[in-house]
PDB file of C-alpha atoms in Angstrom:
ATOM      1  CA  MET A   1       0.000   0.000   0.000  1.00  0.00           C
ATOM      2  CA  LEU A   2       1.302   3.429  -0.960  1.00  0.00           C
ATOM      3  CA  ARG A   3       2.034   5.978   1.749  1.00  0.00           C
ATOM      4  CA  PRO A   4       2.162   9.784   1.637  1.00  0.00           C
ATOM      5  CA  SER A   5       5.941   9.654   2.055  1.00  0.00           C
ATOM      6  CA  ASP A   6       6.126   7.583  -1.165  1.00  0.00           C
ATOM      7  CA  PHE A   7       4.769  10.567  -3.110  1.00  0.00           C
ATOM      8  CA  TYR A   8       7.377  12.727  -1.404  1.00  0.00           C
ATOM      9  CA  VAL A   9      10.208  10.397  -2.474  1.00  0.00           C
ATOM     10  CA  LEU A  10       8.854  10.109  -6.038  1.00  0.00           C
ATOM     11  CA  ALA A  11       8.644  13.905  -6.258  1.00  0.00           C
ATOM     12  CA  GLY A  12      12.260  14.159  -5.112  1.00  0.00           C
ATOM     13  CA  LEU A  13      13.358  11.597  -7.659  1.00  0.00           C
ATOM     14  CA  ALA A  14      11.337  13.235 -10.438  1.00  0.00           C
ATOM     15  CA  VAL A  15      12.994  16.611 -10.025  1.00  0.00           C
ATOM     16  CA  ASN A  16      16.466  15.049  -9.848  1.00  0.00           C
ATOM     17  CA  HIS A  17      16.151  12.944 -13.004  1.00  0.00           C
ATOM     18  CA  ASP A  18      18.855  14.848 -14.850  1.00  0.00           C
ATOM     19  CA  ARG A  19      21.762  13.619 -12.754  1.00  0.00           C
ATOM     20  CA  PRO A  20      23.012  10.314 -11.381  1.00  0.00           C
ATOM     21  CA  TRP A  21      21.697   9.517  -7.935  1.00  0.00           C
ATOM     22  CA  THR A  22      22.124   7.050  -5.097  1.00  0.00           C
ATOM     23  CA  LEU A  23      19.679   6.077  -2.381  1.00  0.00           C
ATOM     24  CA  ARG A  24      21.780   7.869   0.202  1.00  0.00           C
ATOM     25  CA  GLY A  25      22.182  10.948  -1.997  1.00  0.00           C
ATOM     26  CA  LEU A  26      18.455  11.204  -2.666  1.00  0.00           C
ATOM     27  CA  ALA A  27      17.749  10.621   1.014  1.00  0.00           C
ATOM     28  CA  SER A  28      20.154  13.405   1.920  1.00  0.00           C
ATOM     29  CA  GLU A  29      18.493  15.851  -0.487  1.00  0.00           C
ATOM     30  CA  LEU A  30      15.078  14.921   0.892  1.00  0.00           C
ATOM     31  CA  GLN A  31      16.339  15.119   4.504  1.00  0.00           C
ATOM     32  CA  VAL A  32      15.164  11.553   5.280  1.00  0.00           C
ATOM     33  CA  ASP A  33      16.772   8.228   6.130  1.00  0.00           C
ATOM     34  CA  HIS A  34      17.896   6.139   3.150  1.00  0.00           C
ATOM     35  CA  THR A  35      15.740   3.209   4.314  1.00  0.00           C
ATOM     36  CA  LEU A  36      12.629   5.372   3.846  1.00  0.00           C
ATOM     37  CA  VAL A  37      13.722   6.057   0.247  1.00  0.00           C
ATOM     38  CA  HIS A  38      14.466   2.376  -0.369  1.00  0.00           C
ATOM     39  CA  ARG A  39      11.088   1.210   0.959  1.00  0.00           C
ATOM     40  CA  ALA A  40       9.212   3.952  -0.892  1.00  0.00           C
ATOM     41  CA  LEU A  41      10.830   2.958  -4.189  1.00  0.00           C
ATOM     42  CA  GLU A  42      10.017  -0.715  -3.553  1.00  0.00           C
ATOM     43  CA  ARG A  43       6.329   0.134  -3.022  1.00  0.00           C
ATOM     44  CA  ALA A  44       6.361   2.483  -6.023  1.00  0.00           C
ATOM     45  CA  ASP A  45       7.935  -0.223  -8.198  1.00  0.00           C
ATOM     46  CA  THR A  46       5.247  -2.701  -7.137  1.00  0.00           C
ATOM     47  CA  ALA A  47       2.572  -0.108  -7.969  1.00  0.00           C
ATOM     48  CA  GLY A  48       4.162   0.672 -11.348  1.00  0.00           C
ATOM     49  CA  LEU A  49       5.089   4.242 -10.399  1.00  0.00           C
ATOM     50  CA  TYR A  50       8.845   3.649 -10.446  1.00  0.00           C
ATOM     51  CA  LEU A  51      10.793   1.976 -13.241  1.00  0.00           C
ATOM     52  CA  ALA A  52      13.580   0.167 -11.406  1.00  0.00           C
ATOM     53  CA  GLY A  53      15.420  -0.767 -14.617  1.00  0.00           C
ATOM     54  CA  ALA A  54      15.508   2.851 -15.793  1.00  0.00           C
ATOM     55  CA  ARG A  55      15.888   4.196 -12.221  1.00  0.00           C
ATOM     56  CA  ALA A  56      13.187   6.714 -13.055  1.00  0.00           C
ATOM     57  CA  VAL A  57       9.655   7.740 -12.153  1.00  0.00           C
ATOM     58  CA  ASN A  58       6.921   6.370 -14.416  1.00  0.00           C
ATOM     59  CA  ALA A  59       5.464   9.806 -15.149  1.00  0.00           C
ATOM     60  CA  GLY A  60       2.259   8.689 -16.849  1.00  0.00           C
ATOM     61  CA  GLU A  61       1.257   6.359 -14.050  1.00  0.00           C
ATOM     62  CA  LEU A  62       2.339   8.775 -11.325  1.00  0.00           C
ATOM     63  CA  GLU A  63       0.250  11.522 -12.914  1.00  0.00           C
ATOM     64  CA  GLN A  64      -2.831   9.280 -12.920  1.00  0.00           C
ATOM     65  CA  VAL A  65      -2.363   8.176  -9.318  1.00  0.00           C
ATOM     66  CA  LEU A  66      -1.803  11.736  -8.108  1.00  0.00           C
ATOM     67  CA  ILE A  67      -4.867  13.029  -9.934  1.00  0.00           C
ATOM     68  CA  HIS A  68      -7.207  10.252  -8.908  1.00  0.00           C
ATOM     69  CA  ALA A  69      -5.876   8.941  -5.591  1.00  0.00           C
ATOM     70  CA  ALA A  70      -3.658  11.484  -3.799  1.00  0.00           C
ATOM     71  CA  ARG A  71      -6.621  12.889  -1.887  1.00  0.00           C
ATOM     72  CA  PHE A  72      -7.442   9.393  -0.607  1.00  0.00           C
ATOM     73  CA  ILE A  73      -3.911   8.127   0.109  1.00  0.00           C
ATOM     74  CA  ALA A  74      -2.681  11.413   1.594  1.00  0.00           C
ATOM     75  CA  PRO A  75      -5.777  13.467   2.445  1.00  0.00           C
ATOM     76  CA  ALA A  76      -5.178  17.008   3.589  1.00  0.00           C
ATOM     77  CA  LYS A  77      -7.389  19.510   5.271  1.00  0.00           C
ATOM     78  CA  LEU A  78      -6.709  22.941   6.583  1.00  0.00           C
ATOM     79  CA  GLY A  79      -6.044  23.291  10.288  1.00  0.00           C
ATOM     80  CA  GLU A  80      -5.577  26.071  12.803  1.00  0.00           C
ATOM     81  CA  LEU A  81      -3.774  29.351  12.164  1.00  0.00           C
ATOM     82  CA  VAL A  82      -0.026  28.917  12.574  1.00  0.00           C
ATOM     83  CA  ALA A  83       3.257  30.410  11.455  1.00  0.00           C
ATOM     84  CA  GLY A  84       4.722  28.507   8.562  1.00  0.00           C
ATOM     85  CA  VAL A  85       5.949  28.262   5.008  1.00  0.00           C
ATOM     86  CA  PRO A  86       3.454  28.843   2.174  1.00  0.00           C
ATOM     87  CA  ALA A  87       2.183  25.564   0.705  1.00  0.00           C
ATOM     88  CA  ALA A  88      -0.219  24.079  -1.843  1.00  0.00           C
ATOM     89  CA  TRP A  89      -2.108  26.752  -3.815  1.00  0.00           C
ATOM     90  CA  ALA A  90      -0.208  29.576  -2.084  1.00  0.00           C
ATOM     91  CA  VAL A  91       2.955  28.581  -4.014  1.00  0.00           C
ATOM     92  CA  GLU A  92       3.827  28.679  -7.712  1.00  0.00           C
ATOM     93  CA  PRO A  93       2.937  27.270 -10.141  1.00  0.00           C
ATOM     94  CA  ILE A  94      -0.551  27.070  -8.608  1.00  0.00           C
ATOM     95  CA  ALA A  95      -0.699  30.483  -6.888  1.00  0.00           C
ATOM     96  CA  SER A  96      -0.853  32.455 -10.140  1.00  0.00           C
ATOM     97  CA  LEU A  97      -3.712  30.241 -11.387  1.00  0.00           C
ATOM     98  CA  VAL A  98      -5.904  30.598  -8.293  1.00  0.00           C
ATOM     99  CA  HIS A  99      -8.044  33.676  -7.790  1.00  0.00           C
ATOM    100  CA  GLN A 100      -8.459  33.814  -4.046  1.00  0.00           C
ATOM    101  CA  SER A 101      -9.962  36.517  -1.900  1.00  0.00           C
ATOM    102  CA  GLY A 102      -7.486  38.432   0.218  1.00  0.00           C
ATOM    103  CA  ASP A 103      -9.452  37.521   3.350  1.00  0.00           C
ATOM    104  CA  ASP A 104      -8.610  33.817   3.322  1.00  0.00           C
ATOM    105  CA  PRO A 105      -5.389  32.885   5.123  1.00  0.00           C
ATOM    106  CA  PRO A 106      -3.061  30.888   2.858  1.00  0.00           C
ATOM    107  CA  PRO A 107      -2.224  27.240   3.488  1.00  0.00           C
ATOM    108  CA  VAL A 108       1.151  26.859   5.209  1.00  0.00           C
ATOM    109  CA  TRP A 109       3.366  23.993   6.275  1.00  0.00           C
ATOM    110  CA  PRO A 110       3.779  24.612  10.020  1.00  0.00           C
ATOM    111  CA  SER A 111       7.355  25.636  10.738  1.00  0.00           C
ATOM    112  CA  ALA A 112       9.182  27.457  13.502  1.00  0.00           C
ATOM    113  CA  THR A 113      11.169  29.246  10.797  1.00  0.00           C
ATOM    114  CA  GLY A 114       8.059  30.168   8.812  1.00  0.00           C
ATOM    115  CA  HIS A 115       7.311  33.825   8.220  1.00  0.00           C
ATOM    116  CA  VAL A 116       3.699  33.581   7.000  1.00  0.00           C
ATOM    117  CA  ARG A 117       0.629  33.178   9.181  1.00  0.00           C
ATOM    118  CA  GLY A 118      -1.876  30.832   7.611  1.00  0.00           C
ATOM    119  CA  GLN A 119      -3.890  27.674   7.982  1.00  0.00           C
ATOM    120  CA  ALA A 120      -1.865  24.585   8.863  1.00  0.00           C
ATOM    121  CA  PHE A 121      -1.467  22.148   5.975  1.00  0.00           C
ATOM    122  CA  VAL A 122       0.410  18.959   6.849  1.00  0.00           C
ATOM    123  CA  PRO A 123       3.112  18.145   4.245  1.00  0.00           C
ATOM    124  CA  LEU A 124       3.598  14.682   2.714  1.00  0.00           C
ATOM    125  CA  HIS A 125       6.612  14.331   5.009  1.00  0.00           C
ATOM    126  CA  PRO A 126       7.849  16.645   7.792  1.00  0.00           C
ATOM    127  CA  ALA A 127      11.212  17.033   6.013  1.00  0.00           C
ATOM    128  CA  ALA A 128       9.503  18.647   3.015  1.00  0.00           C
ATOM    129  CA  VAL A 129       9.763  22.078   4.635  1.00  0.00           C
ATOM    130  CA  VAL A 130      13.567  22.004   4.612  1.00  0.00           C
ATOM    131  CA  ALA A 131      14.021  20.107   1.334  1.00  0.00           C
ATOM    132  CA  ALA A 132      11.649  22.350  -0.625  1.00  0.00           C
ATOM    133  CA  ALA A 133      13.462  25.443   0.647  1.00  0.00           C
ATOM    134  CA  ALA A 134      16.613  24.115  -1.012  1.00  0.00           C
ATOM    135  CA  SER A 135      14.971  23.199  -4.345  1.00  0.00           C
ATOM    136  CA  THR A 136      12.540  25.363  -6.296  1.00  0.00           C
ATOM    137  CA  ARG A 137      11.766  22.427  -8.585  1.00  0.00           C
ATOM    138  CA  LEU A 138      10.817  20.235  -5.623  1.00  0.00           C
ATOM    139  CA  ALA A 139       8.781  23.054  -4.066  1.00  0.00           C
ATOM    140  CA  GLU A 140       6.754  23.472  -7.294  1.00  0.00           C
ATOM    141  CA  LEU A 141       5.988  19.776  -7.599  1.00  0.00           C
ATOM    142  CA  LEU A 142       5.095  19.417  -3.916  1.00  0.00           C
ATOM    143  CA  ALA A 143       2.794  22.463  -4.117  1.00  0.00           C
ATOM    144  CA  THR A 144       0.976  20.867  -7.033  1.00  0.00           C
ATOM    145  CA  ILE A 145       0.704  17.504  -5.275  1.00  0.00           C
ATOM    146  CA  ASP A 146      -0.510  19.218  -2.097  1.00  0.00           C
ATOM    147  CA  THR A 147      -3.227  20.987  -4.058  1.00  0.00           C
ATOM    148  CA  LEU A 148      -4.327  17.638  -5.501  1.00  0.00           C
ATOM    149  CA  ARG A 149      -4.662  16.350  -1.914  1.00  0.00           C
ATOM    150  CA  THR A 150      -7.424  18.826  -1.055  1.00  0.00           C
ATOM    151  CA  ARG A 151     -11.157  18.222  -1.145  1.00  0.00           C
ATOM    152  CA  ASP A 152     -11.856  21.348  -3.189  1.00  0.00           C
ATOM    153  CA  PRO A 153     -12.693  20.249  -6.768  1.00  0.00           C
ATOM    154  CA  ARG A 154     -11.886  23.686  -8.205  1.00  0.00           C
ATOM    155  CA  LEU A 155      -8.383  23.683  -6.721  1.00  0.00           C
ATOM    156  CA  ARG A 156      -7.812  20.066  -7.759  1.00  0.00           C
ATOM    157  CA  ALA A 157      -8.815  20.891 -11.351  1.00  0.00           C
ATOM    158  CA  ILE A 158      -6.285  23.731 -11.428  1.00  0.00           C
ATOM    159  CA  ALA A 159      -3.555  21.476 -10.028  1.00  0.00           C
ATOM    160  CA  GLU A 160      -4.479  18.714 -12.470  1.00  0.00           C
ATOM    161  CA  SER A 161      -3.955  21.084 -15.408  1.00  0.00           C
ATOM    162  CA  ALA A 162      -0.559  22.132 -14.006  1.00  0.00           C
ATOM    163  CA  LEU A 163       0.662  18.626 -13.143  1.00  0.00           C
ATOM    164  CA  GLY A 164       1.151  17.227 -16.660  1.00  0.00           C
ATOM    165  CA  PRO A 165       3.372  20.054 -17.929  1.00  0.00           C
ATOM    166  CA  LEU A 166       5.280  20.086 -14.630  1.00  0.00           C
ATOM    167  CA  LEU A 167       6.027  16.359 -14.815  1.00  0.00           C
ATOM    168  CA  LYS A 168       7.017  16.678 -18.469  1.00  0.00           C
ATOM    169  CA  ARG A 169       9.554  19.330 -17.456  1.00  0.00           C
ATOM    170  CA  HIS A 170      10.941  17.336 -14.550  1.00  0.00           C
ATOM    171  CA  VAL A 171      10.753  13.661 -15.466  1.00  0.00           C
ATOM    172  CA  HIS A 172      13.318  11.806 -17.550  1.00  0.00           C
ATOM    173  CA  PRO A 173      12.172  11.505 -21.209  1.00  0.00           C
ATOM    174  CA  SER A 174      12.407   7.702 -21.201  1.00  0.00           C
ATOM    175  CA  ALA A 175       9.904   7.541 -18.334  1.00  0.00           C
ATOM    176  CA  ARG A 176       7.216   9.765 -19.866  1.00  0.00           C
ATOM    177  CA  ALA A 177       5.618   7.345 -22.250  1.00  0.00           C
ATOM    178  CA  ALA A 178       5.913   4.317 -19.997  1.00  0.00           C
TER     179      ALA A 178
END
């Protein structure tokens, strides 16, 4: 069974497709233990989301699972007002596509180092806050995945339209058609 952290690992792998990687190296970039990466890739391989032979994300299958199942595997709802880092539809590439009233507090990943007050939005993995700060590409993909995790059909539709082009930009060409 897939776990929310599996999506986190696949997102990290997707944005790092253009360079050689090791389990420990990917784990270090994602700020997690290498065993979490190993187990996530095993589950993803079983589910057809990771191509072990190509050492790449199966973009087509991942896109379908994120669109249709992310909200069930890793459901997210807004929590209390906290200090944090902007997340989901408050981050590009989704933020510029969403027309939101100025009265609604933005979704944020709770963080002691966060500078924005908004509604708590639990990330796919607690380490996402640090890892996304170090990688704009990872931050964009995680924001899109987070938006797909919501219950709001309007926001999910916006994220769905952004996901395909984002994966095409970030995923290795040999894994797109698989």
